[in-house]
XYZ file of C-alpha atoms in Angstrom:
658
model
C 48.419 -98.896 -17.688
C 50.014 -97.153 -20.651
C 51.317 -93.817 -19.341
C 52.350 -92.218 -16.055
C 52.667 -88.415 -16.185
C 54.856 -86.926 -13.437
C 54.929 -83.193 -12.675
C 57.236 -81.731 -10.025
C 55.930 -78.434 -8.671
C 57.523 -75.715 -6.596
C 55.580 -72.464 -6.095
C 54.140 -72.137 -9.615
C 50.466 -72.748 -8.806
C 48.991 -70.813 -11.711
C 51.219 -72.484 -14.309
C 50.528 -75.878 -12.743
C 46.772 -75.239 -12.985
C 47.061 -74.434 -16.688
C 49.338 -77.414 -17.273
C 46.958 -79.870 -15.574
C 44.016 -78.521 -17.570
C 45.869 -79.343 -20.803
C 47.078 -82.712 -19.452
C 43.559 -83.948 -18.733
C 42.366 -82.610 -22.086
C 45.116 -84.716 -23.708
C 44.361 -87.771 -21.565
C 41.231 -88.718 -23.519
C 41.684 -92.120 -25.095
C 44.920 -92.824 -23.194
C 45.045 -95.153 -20.186
C 47.114 -92.989 -17.839
C 47.716 -91.684 -14.347
C 48.947 -88.259 -13.250
C 51.309 -87.559 -10.360
C 52.072 -84.135 -8.899
C 55.027 -84.060 -6.523
C 54.996 -80.815 -4.552
C 58.311 -79.705 -3.073
C 56.879 -77.823 -0.077
C 55.268 -74.967 -2.029
C 53.791 -72.071 -0.046
C 51.649 -70.573 -2.825
C 48.530 -72.696 -2.361
C 49.508 -75.266 -5.017
C 48.545 -78.272 -2.896
C 45.095 -76.931 -2.044
C 44.476 -76.046 -5.686
C 45.337 -79.568 -6.861
C 43.221 -81.175 -4.129
C 40.188 -79.042 -4.946
C 40.341 -78.882 -8.765
C 42.052 -82.162 -9.692
C 41.091 -84.836 -7.128
C 42.096 -87.573 -9.608
C 45.748 -86.496 -9.365
C 48.025 -88.673 -7.223
C 49.524 -85.988 -5.005
C 52.819 -86.434 -3.166
C 53.491 -83.630 -0.675
C 57.081 -83.193 0.471
C 57.902 -81.254 3.626
C 61.028 -79.785 2.047
C 62.345 -78.936 -1.420
C 63.932 -82.206 -2.517
C 64.946 -81.019 -5.954
C 63.949 -82.272 -9.393
C 65.625 -85.691 -9.358
C 64.478 -86.947 -5.949
C 60.938 -85.700 -6.465
C 60.607 -87.397 -9.859
C 62.060 -90.620 -8.485
C 59.437 -90.655 -5.731
C 56.675 -90.777 -8.335
C 58.502 -93.084 -10.765
C 58.801 -95.677 -8.006
C 55.014 -95.577 -7.508
C 54.114 -95.348 -11.198
C 52.400 -98.209 -13.045
C 52.639 -97.012 -16.627
C 54.466 -98.749 -19.463
C 55.850 -95.290 -20.220
C 56.869 -92.537 -17.822
C 56.626 -88.865 -18.798
C 58.506 -86.190 -16.881
C 56.608 -82.960 -17.567
C 57.371 -79.443 -16.346
C 54.532 -77.540 -14.649
C 55.221 -74.520 -16.899
C 54.012 -76.314 -20.037
C 50.853 -76.666 -22.114
C 50.435 -79.833 -24.198
C 48.309 -80.310 -27.309
C 45.285 -82.580 -26.993
C 46.908 -85.255 -29.201
C 50.399 -85.039 -27.683
C 50.162 -88.124 -25.458
C 48.442 -90.245 -28.060
C 50.976 -89.423 -30.789
C 54.097 -89.801 -28.648
C 52.953 -93.075 -27.051
C 52.055 -94.433 -30.480
C 55.518 -93.530 -31.787
C 57.164 -95.325 -28.864
C 54.987 -98.381 -29.499
C 56.074 -98.429 -33.150
C 59.781 -97.951 -32.340
C 60.913 -100.540 -29.765
C 64.449 -99.153 -29.967
C 63.205 -95.846 -28.500
C 64.165 -95.478 -24.866
C 63.281 -91.795 -24.657
C 61.445 -89.140 -26.634
C 61.201 -85.349 -26.656
C 58.886 -83.074 -28.617
C 58.979 -79.764 -30.421
C 58.794 -77.007 -27.818
C 57.683 -73.415 -28.355
C 58.136 -70.542 -25.934
C 55.277 -68.270 -24.852
C 55.790 -66.172 -27.977
C 55.277 -69.130 -30.302
C 58.989 -69.350 -31.166
C 60.854 -72.649 -31.492
C 62.985 -73.527 -28.479
C 66.349 -74.884 -29.679
C 66.780 -77.041 -26.565
C 64.053 -79.296 -27.972
C 66.980 -81.277 -29.439
C 70.477 -81.306 -28.005
C 73.820 -82.991 -28.431
C 76.048 -84.436 -25.742
C 78.041 -81.644 -23.996
C 81.524 -83.021 -24.684
C 84.509 -80.748 -23.894
C 84.613 -79.436 -27.468
C 80.832 -78.879 -27.609
C 80.959 -77.117 -24.230
C 83.865 -74.949 -25.433
C 81.949 -73.840 -28.540
C 78.868 -73.116 -26.412
C 80.641 -71.219 -23.636
C 82.622 -68.959 -25.947
C 79.731 -68.138 -28.260
C 80.789 -70.053 -31.383
C 77.573 -72.096 -31.178
C 75.540 -68.874 -31.350
C 77.600 -67.453 -34.215
C 77.397 -70.650 -36.295
C 74.163 -72.327 -35.077
C 73.761 -74.545 -38.168
C 77.368 -75.709 -38.298
C 77.891 -79.453 -37.811
C 81.060 -78.614 -35.864
C 80.103 -75.571 -33.785
C 76.325 -76.095 -33.578
C 76.261 -79.484 -31.878
C 74.913 -78.229 -28.535
C 71.463 -77.554 -30.004
C 71.972 -79.650 -33.149
C 71.067 -76.618 -35.238
C 72.050 -78.416 -38.442
C 69.132 -80.846 -38.013
C 65.747 -79.882 -39.481
C 63.491 -78.914 -36.567
C 60.440 -80.209 -38.469
C 61.730 -83.763 -38.981
C 62.136 -86.735 -36.659
C 65.753 -87.316 -35.581
C 67.769 -89.486 -33.255
C 69.399 -87.160 -30.708
C 71.711 -87.451 -27.735
C 69.888 -85.396 -25.100
C 66.209 -84.891 -24.247
C 64.776 -81.929 -22.361
C 63.432 -82.556 -18.872
C 60.480 -80.295 -19.725
C 58.950 -83.174 -21.741
C 60.870 -86.414 -21.328
C 58.923 -89.563 -22.264
C 60.726 -92.792 -21.335
C 60.105 -96.492 -21.637
C 59.779 -98.015 -18.153
C 61.758 -101.080 -19.246
C 64.609 -98.791 -20.301
C 64.589 -97.164 -16.841
C 64.831 -100.649 -15.346
C 68.211 -100.960 -17.088
C 69.494 -97.405 -16.638
C 68.265 -96.755 -13.134
C 66.306 -93.673 -12.092
C 67.430 -90.042 -12.111
C 70.752 -89.442 -10.399
C 69.924 -87.625 -7.168
C 73.396 -86.079 -7.073
C 71.876 -83.525 -9.435
C 69.586 -81.207 -7.451
C 68.454 -79.236 -10.484
C 69.770 -79.032 -14.053
C 71.883 -81.709 -15.738
C 69.814 -84.692 -14.629
C 68.058 -84.861 -18.014
C 71.426 -84.895 -19.801
C 72.718 -87.636 -17.498
C 69.641 -89.849 -17.909
C 69.518 -89.301 -21.693
C 73.132 -90.422 -21.942
C 72.489 -93.506 -19.789
C 69.521 -94.440 -21.996
C 71.879 -94.516 -24.985
C 74.504 -96.447 -23.030
C 71.810 -99.041 -22.243
C 71.358 -99.644 -25.984
C 68.268 -97.515 -26.620
C 67.774 -94.422 -28.792
C 66.508 -90.971 -27.913
C 64.177 -89.409 -30.478
C 63.212 -85.833 -31.261
C 59.557 -85.955 -32.366
C 58.202 -82.700 -33.904
C 54.795 -83.993 -34.987
C 53.231 -82.578 -31.825
C 54.121 -79.459 -29.875
C 54.039 -78.041 -26.371
C 54.363 -74.535 -24.964
C 57.178 -74.180 -22.453
C 57.303 -70.913 -20.510
C 61.018 -70.831 -19.883
C 62.220 -67.553 -18.362
C 65.794 -68.038 -19.560
C 66.681 -64.331 -19.392
C 65.796 -64.138 -15.722
C 67.415 -67.402 -14.630
C 70.642 -66.917 -16.488
C 71.172 -63.470 -15.015
C 71.201 -65.107 -11.586
C 74.571 -65.949 -10.041
C 72.979 -68.923 -8.279
C 71.807 -70.283 -11.653
C 75.330 -69.965 -13.075
C 76.862 -72.003 -10.246
C 74.113 -74.630 -10.048
C 73.897 -75.202 -13.815
C 77.608 -75.327 -14.571
C 78.425 -77.387 -11.484
C 75.850 -79.892 -12.741
C 77.900 -80.083 -15.944
C 81.031 -80.807 -13.888
C 79.230 -83.648 -12.059
C 78.210 -85.070 -15.433
C 81.775 -84.877 -16.797
C 83.307 -86.517 -13.740
C 80.738 -89.290 -13.947
C 80.939 -90.121 -17.659
C 84.161 -88.794 -19.183
C 87.682 -90.121 -18.875
C 89.783 -88.558 -16.138
C 91.721 -86.503 -18.686
C 88.613 -85.268 -20.499
C 86.819 -84.626 -17.227
C 89.684 -82.397 -16.052
C 89.663 -80.513 -19.350
C 85.890 -80.160 -19.219
C 86.012 -78.989 -15.581
C 88.640 -76.394 -16.503
C 86.428 -74.894 -19.192
C 83.362 -75.079 -16.987
C 85.091 -73.348 -14.071
C 86.341 -70.736 -16.496
C 82.759 -70.267 -17.645
C 81.471 -70.081 -14.063
C 83.752 -67.211 -13.083
C 83.264 -65.453 -16.418
C 79.476 -65.708 -16.282
C 79.349 -64.881 -12.568
C 81.451 -61.750 -13.149
C 79.258 -60.707 -16.064
C 76.169 -61.362 -13.929
C 77.421 -59.227 -11.010
C 78.436 -56.364 -13.300
C 75.234 -56.485 -15.359
C 73.040 -56.544 -12.261
C 74.906 -53.597 -10.737
C 74.663 -51.613 -13.970
C 70.989 -52.510 -14.407
C 70.020 -51.564 -10.869
C 72.078 -48.382 -10.619
C 71.991 -47.166 -14.236
C 69.140 -44.675 -13.785
C 70.609 -43.277 -10.571
C 74.117 -42.942 -12.050
C 72.691 -41.407 -15.227
C 70.737 -38.851 -13.183
C 73.862 -37.907 -11.224
C 75.972 -37.560 -14.372
C 73.359 -35.553 -16.281
C 72.635 -33.110 -13.451
C 76.331 -32.639 -12.660
C 77.255 -32.110 -16.325
C 74.401 -29.634 -16.736
C 75.316 -27.534 -13.700
C 78.993 -27.638 -14.678
C 78.117 -26.273 -18.131
C 75.726 -23.680 -16.628
C 78.480 -22.585 -14.250
C 80.789 -22.058 -17.234
C 78.164 -19.983 -19.105
C 77.365 -18.009 -15.955
C 81.021 -17.160 -15.417
C 81.904 -16.410 -19.043
C 78.868 -14.571 -20.386
C 77.003 -13.103 -17.407
C 79.632 -12.444 -14.756
C 82.324 -12.041 -17.446
C 85.010 -13.350 -15.099
C 87.615 -16.085 -15.168
C 86.416 -19.686 -15.057
C 87.712 -20.170 -11.505
C 85.364 -17.553 -10.041
C 83.763 -20.182 -7.839
C 86.030 -22.072 -5.406
C 86.736 -25.771 -5.936
C 84.420 -26.601 -3.019
C 81.484 -25.579 -5.201
C 82.142 -28.497 -7.560
C 83.444 -31.028 -5.031
C 81.041 -30.413 -2.121
C 78.133 -28.094 -2.932
C 76.966 -29.582 -6.226
C 77.173 -33.227 -4.968
C 75.104 -32.181 -1.935
C 72.522 -30.478 -4.156
C 72.318 -33.570 -6.355
C 71.965 -35.860 -3.323
C 69.056 -33.799 -1.976
C 67.337 -33.729 -5.366
C 67.704 -37.492 -5.856
C 66.513 -38.320 -2.336
C 63.508 -36.053 -2.861
C 62.759 -37.707 -6.217
C 62.971 -41.113 -4.517
C 60.476 -40.192 -1.790
C 58.186 -38.555 -4.341
C 58.057 -41.871 -6.233
C 60.200 -40.745 -9.157
C 62.168 -44.007 -9.176
C 59.102 -46.246 -9.080
C 58.062 -48.311 -12.084
C 56.331 -47.356 -14.290
C 57.989 -43.948 -14.695
C 55.855 -41.027 -13.494
C 57.084 -37.666 -14.806
C 54.974 -35.647 -12.298
C 56.659 -37.528 -9.441
C 60.107 -36.605 -10.810
C 59.122 -32.944 -11.125
C 57.564 -32.961 -7.660
C 60.757 -34.429 -6.198
C 62.911 -31.799 -7.895
C 60.595 -29.026 -6.638
C 60.677 -30.209 -3.025
C 64.407 -30.849 -3.253
C 64.974 -27.312 -4.533
C 62.948 -25.858 -1.659
C 64.993 -27.889 0.841
C 68.251 -26.759 -0.782
C 67.171 -23.099 -0.704
C 66.148 -23.322 2.965
C 69.495 -24.911 3.900
C 71.278 -22.373 1.663
C 69.699 -19.452 3.550
C 70.983 -20.833 6.863
C 74.601 -21.232 5.710
C 77.329 -18.671 6.446
C 78.088 -16.178 3.669
C 81.267 -17.936 2.513
C 79.322 -21.155 1.788
C 76.526 -19.468 -0.167
C 77.945 -19.760 -3.659
C 75.040 -19.027 -6.036
C 71.275 -19.151 -5.580
C 70.868 -18.623 -9.329
C 72.826 -21.765 -10.205
C 70.638 -23.765 -7.825
C 67.528 -22.553 -9.655
C 69.083 -23.064 -13.090
C 70.195 -26.551 -11.973
C 66.628 -27.341 -10.881
C 65.285 -26.216 -14.257
C 67.930 -28.295 -16.054
C 67.093 -31.376 -13.959
C 63.356 -30.858 -14.571
C 63.932 -30.877 -18.341
C 66.768 -33.376 -18.768
C 65.696 -36.217 -16.432
C 62.230 -36.774 -17.951
C 63.593 -36.135 -21.457
C 66.264 -38.839 -21.455
C 63.766 -41.283 -19.961
C 61.419 -40.570 -22.867
C 64.278 -41.108 -25.347
C 65.212 -44.465 -23.783
C 61.531 -45.447 -23.749
C 61.280 -44.745 -27.486
C 64.413 -46.839 -28.014
C 62.521 -49.737 -26.321
C 64.764 -50.117 -23.256
C 62.768 -52.391 -20.924
C 63.573 -50.455 -17.737
C 62.139 -47.237 -19.137
C 58.389 -47.599 -19.384
C 55.706 -45.072 -18.508
C 52.192 -45.414 -17.124
C 50.824 -44.838 -20.615
C 52.697 -47.957 -21.779
C 50.074 -49.947 -19.890
C 47.525 -48.708 -22.412
C 47.387 -51.656 -24.756
C 45.147 -52.948 -27.509
C 43.825 -56.489 -27.101
C 42.329 -59.118 -29.356
C 40.401 -61.774 -27.427
C 39.663 -65.068 -29.191
C 36.707 -67.110 -27.979
C 32.949 -67.141 -27.522
C 31.164 -63.821 -26.914
C 30.507 -64.813 -23.296
C 34.150 -65.655 -22.589
C 35.409 -62.595 -24.501
C 33.175 -60.375 -22.366
C 34.370 -62.070 -19.167
C 38.031 -61.533 -20.101
C 37.340 -57.944 -21.168
C 35.735 -57.213 -17.797
C 38.612 -58.953 -16.033
C 41.157 -56.693 -17.774
C 39.335 -53.635 -16.468
C 39.806 -54.926 -12.918
C 43.591 -55.189 -13.300
C 46.181 -52.429 -13.543
C 46.143 -52.766 -17.338
C 44.436 -49.939 -19.253
C 42.803 -51.372 -22.404
C 42.852 -48.869 -25.257
C 40.863 -51.174 -27.483
C 39.444 -54.664 -26.984
C 38.429 -56.580 -30.101
C 36.518 -59.869 -30.013
C 37.655 -62.576 -32.442
C 35.542 -65.603 -33.343
C 37.180 -69.026 -33.341
C 34.440 -70.209 -35.699
C 34.407 -69.168 -39.358
C 30.597 -69.323 -39.425
C 29.994 -66.808 -36.636
C 28.223 -63.664 -37.878
C 27.758 -61.882 -34.549
C 28.271 -58.109 -35.018
C 30.293 -57.988 -31.772
C 33.092 -59.904 -33.501
C 35.795 -57.980 -35.354
C 36.643 -61.029 -37.421
C 37.649 -64.675 -37.260
C 40.743 -66.536 -36.123
C 41.896 -67.014 -39.718
C 41.855 -63.202 -40.154
C 43.773 -62.510 -36.947
C 47.044 -61.628 -38.679
C 45.384 -58.853 -40.699
C 43.385 -57.648 -37.679
C 46.611 -57.329 -35.660
C 48.289 -55.318 -38.388
C 45.380 -52.976 -39.140
C 44.378 -52.323 -35.517
C 47.920 -52.273 -34.067
C 47.111 -55.014 -31.557
C 49.627 -55.394 -28.707
C 48.356 -58.632 -27.233
C 46.226 -61.655 -28.118
C 44.357 -63.501 -25.373
C 43.022 -66.993 -26.086
C 40.029 -68.284 -24.108
C 40.955 -71.831 -23.084
C 37.313 -72.702 -22.436
C 36.561 -72.389 -26.160
C 39.861 -73.219 -27.876
C 41.806 -76.465 -27.974
C 45.500 -76.242 -26.969
C 46.544 -77.282 -30.482
C 44.551 -74.391 -31.968
C 46.173 -71.935 -29.583
C 49.681 -73.263 -30.236
C 49.153 -73.256 -34.004
C 47.909 -69.658 -33.923
C 50.862 -68.538 -31.787
C 53.258 -70.286 -34.153
C 51.753 -68.508 -37.178
C 51.851 -65.095 -35.471
C 55.300 -65.441 -33.851
C 56.861 -62.758 -36.082
C 54.223 -60.121 -35.278
C 56.102 -58.867 -32.177
C 53.047 -59.176 -29.939
C 52.359 -60.909 -26.639
C 50.137 -63.948 -26.146
C 48.211 -65.009 -23.083
C 45.822 -67.807 -22.209
C 42.750 -67.193 -20.056
C 41.646 -70.317 -18.167
C 37.873 -70.625 -17.637
C 36.467 -69.072 -14.447
C 39.878 -67.995 -13.132
C 41.217 -64.870 -11.490
C 44.306 -64.758 -13.658
C 45.489 -64.697 -17.262
C 48.804 -66.389 -17.906
C 51.583 -65.984 -20.493
C 53.558 -65.079 -22.479
C 57.332 -64.749 -22.356
C 58.518 -66.177 -19.094
C 57.535 -68.021 -15.965
C 59.754 -65.607 -14.050
C 58.384 -62.333 -15.425
C 55.628 -60.885 -13.280
C 54.536 -58.573 -16.077
C 53.390 -61.624 -18.006
C 50.743 -62.526 -15.459
C 47.520 -60.549 -15.049
C 45.722 -60.915 -11.733
C 43.148 -58.797 -9.988
C 45.230 -56.471 -7.853
C 44.740 -57.389 -4.193
C 48.243 -56.531 -3.033
C 48.565 -52.786 -2.555
C 51.342 -53.444 -0.042
C 53.564 -54.714 -2.872
C 53.475 -51.402 -4.751
C 56.785 -49.551 -4.715
C 55.270 -46.446 -3.134
C 53.719 -48.419 -0.277
C 56.886 -50.448 0.288
C 58.798 -47.191 0.569
C 56.143 -45.639 2.834
C 56.146 -48.692 5.092
C 59.934 -48.656 5.381
C 59.968 -44.901 6.080
C 57.334 -45.368 8.784
C 59.381 -48.191 10.338
C 62.448 -45.955 10.544
C 60.634 -42.932 12.009
C 58.649 -45.085 14.455
C 61.869 -46.788 15.602
C 63.621 -43.462 16.155
C 60.661 -42.091 18.135
C 60.456 -45.276 20.224
C 64.200 -45.064 20.860
C 63.845 -41.481 22.089
C 60.943 -42.271 24.414
C 62.307 -45.659 25.476
C 63.143 -44.417 29.045
C 59.421 -43.736 29.506
C 58.445 -47.073 27.938
C 60.799 -48.904 30.322
C 58.407 -47.973 33.152
C 55.598 -49.987 31.546
C 57.464 -52.660 29.567
C 59.222 -55.377 31.534
C 61.285 -56.980 28.762
C 63.401 -53.913 27.982
C 66.162 -55.830 26.208
C 63.665 -57.263 23.709
C 62.248 -53.796 23.045
C 65.683 -52.390 22.204
C 66.490 -55.488 20.157
C 63.272 -55.024 18.134
C 64.007 -51.337 17.544
C 67.503 -52.158 16.278
C 66.262 -55.023 14.068
C 63.651 -52.773 12.468
C 66.208 -50.017 11.883
C 68.522 -52.591 10.244
C 65.603 -53.790 8.063
C 65.707 -57.264 9.598
C 62.136 -56.868 10.868
C 59.136 -54.619 10.303
C 56.894 -53.307 13.052
C 53.773 -54.795 11.436
C 54.005 -58.124 9.615
C 51.802 -61.101 8.896
C 50.768 -63.389 11.723
C 53.242 -66.314 12.080
C 50.328 -68.759 12.254
C 49.417 -67.646 8.746
C 53.017 -67.971 7.507
C 53.138 -71.503 8.916
C 49.905 -72.533 7.217
C 50.100 -70.405 4.088
C 50.092 -73.477 1.840
C 46.414 -74.047 2.676
C 45.362 -70.480 1.888
C 43.411 -69.865 -1.293
C 44.657 -66.298 -1.791
C 48.370 -65.589 -1.520
C 49.883 -62.311 -0.379
C 53.375 -60.888 -0.866
C 56.312 -61.646 1.356
C 57.324 -58.933 3.816
C 59.743 -58.899 6.730
C 58.910 -60.723 9.941
C 56.707 -58.489 12.084
C 56.813 -57.573 15.757
C 53.061 -56.911 15.714
C 50.366 -58.279 13.398
C 47.131 -57.084 11.750
C 45.223 -59.329 14.196
C 46.571 -57.173 17.057
C 44.298 -54.347 15.911
C 41.303 -56.332 17.168
C 42.800 -57.833 20.345
C 41.318 -61.222 19.514
C 42.997 -64.416 20.636
C 42.875 -67.951 19.210
C 41.515 -66.967 15.815
C 40.958 -69.622 13.166
C 43.491 -69.768 10.323
C 40.859 -68.583 7.827
C 40.117 -65.507 9.952
C 43.821 -64.737 10.320
C 44.233 -65.132 6.576
C 41.350 -62.754 5.817
C 42.803 -60.096 8.134
C 46.189 -60.440 6.475
C 44.637 -60.159 2.998
C 42.725 -57.033 4.072
C 45.915 -55.527 5.488
C 47.870 -56.288 2.303
C 45.111 -55.153 -0.058
C 44.197 -51.909 1.742
C 47.595 -51.006 3.164
C 47.904 -47.549 4.705
C 50.611 -46.145 6.978
C 47.905 -45.012 9.392
C 47.004 -48.688 9.946
C 50.560 -49.412 11.138
C 50.404 -46.391 13.443
C 47.078 -47.542 14.932
C 48.380 -51.067 15.576
C 51.510 -49.750 17.323
C 49.522 -47.213 19.380
C 47.028 -49.869 20.468
C 49.723 -52.452 21.314
C 52.513 -50.419 22.886
C 52.894 -52.998 25.654
C 53.586 -55.708 23.065
C 56.479 -53.923 21.347
C 58.937 -56.155 23.210
C 57.387 -59.287 21.709
C 60.025 -61.836 20.605
């Protein structure tokens, strides 16, 4: 056998499906086998592989064993002359395997090979070719010199930016996303070092291949798409520690003691620097809107107070006592912001009516409380009203300004109105067009593009070769390629040509309930699915949490009465406290479903562990897993607070359930 393809999967079913489709398209004419090693996924990956790709050799782990151990499991069983480690978040061209295997055959000195990788926007990924992360290379990378001088032979060695990305080169390090290796070379180097759980193992093995007397090659004559998600991963503190600690393991293993200490010093410096930046950036990102609202409302009322004193009351600026600024205004702002929150004003996308509704209700609450206060605490009803008007104007206005400046956090419902170009046969274009209407996306215009120059169907706007002009003239936001009609190489070539158009790309697999792409494996906005999960909407999450709190408080108040009927009183109180602390929810998914979720065909969002379950509404015992799953899907899809209330009312005696 010539080639063994090994894919390690962990909870990326949809990407894995797309990857396997391209793998088997590229397998034609190549004697090969395909392994999928699943690290205990709970998203239905295993069932999908079993049903759609029975020819795959599936290894199912009962825990997440990491990248190295999982790959080694398959390598030990593989029979190919060459072994390919392939990420599940990739799409290969139909000639990728043939070309890379042929190159290895023609270059017996090649121990490993990597290819030209593009991200989901069609842009070249610099990690397609990398240098060895020596202390000096790591220093230049950590402190940004590599980014400032990417083509420098001194500072740009991490990504070898001085090497032509369109030419074949010998390199130090291959990417684990596509790492083709000669089996005889692995016999000398040994398998992946299992000390590395994730990250760094590709660097370590690449280095050992060179130490064994082989060469690593960068081969750009075929390409793959690699949906990376760098922005999301690198903002994670866990990523910072795992990635940089992997670098320390590598240094201690391969560098001299002196160099390893120096390297570890820089790496630890980087860890704490990046971790600090990550914590600060996450805090700023999550609280920016709230802090901005507080500052804008406070500044506005402060200025209105000054105008009121100077030009209407014509008195000194200290007419109002200090308590007005230090106590009253903060209380007003708190009530307004809480009201905006419950009205859905902080949900995404931004809804201006929800903000205005929150301010209106907040103002009414403030005025009611104001009327009940003693005379000495009633400072100014007029300033409350003026403050409400100011908040109603300023809060939506600055959101609009930030939206126009393209800040990602500030997007409105209208931003979902997008123009699409769909490339494929008329039948597939119509299927995708209908699919889009069933999602939360609002298509402003949908244009059909022929992949064939000879098509004269009036339903087509033009052909694939005219796509660049069509995008420009019609202000297209997104291009969707129909995988049933287009070869991966055609899709990748088109994306590469259009990479500077500032548009999104997606790929629609045939007969699927999803469209996948374009920027990141970690960005939910880049995945279109038919919306079955109403419970995951911000408004419903908030409503469910609010119901949990109010239900817990009511149950706490009437608990003396419940004690007469409920024997396990301690468990009841424990459940009430856990729900109040957000450790549990009153209604959650049946634990039998959670245990067997990997066999379910439709996945639903994660919520807190429940005291009661949707199945309790029907008082049925010993239900089959499929029936439990359907009830959970119905609950998630059609979530309403009244459903939670009905389940609690009908199962009061079970509220002490462990």
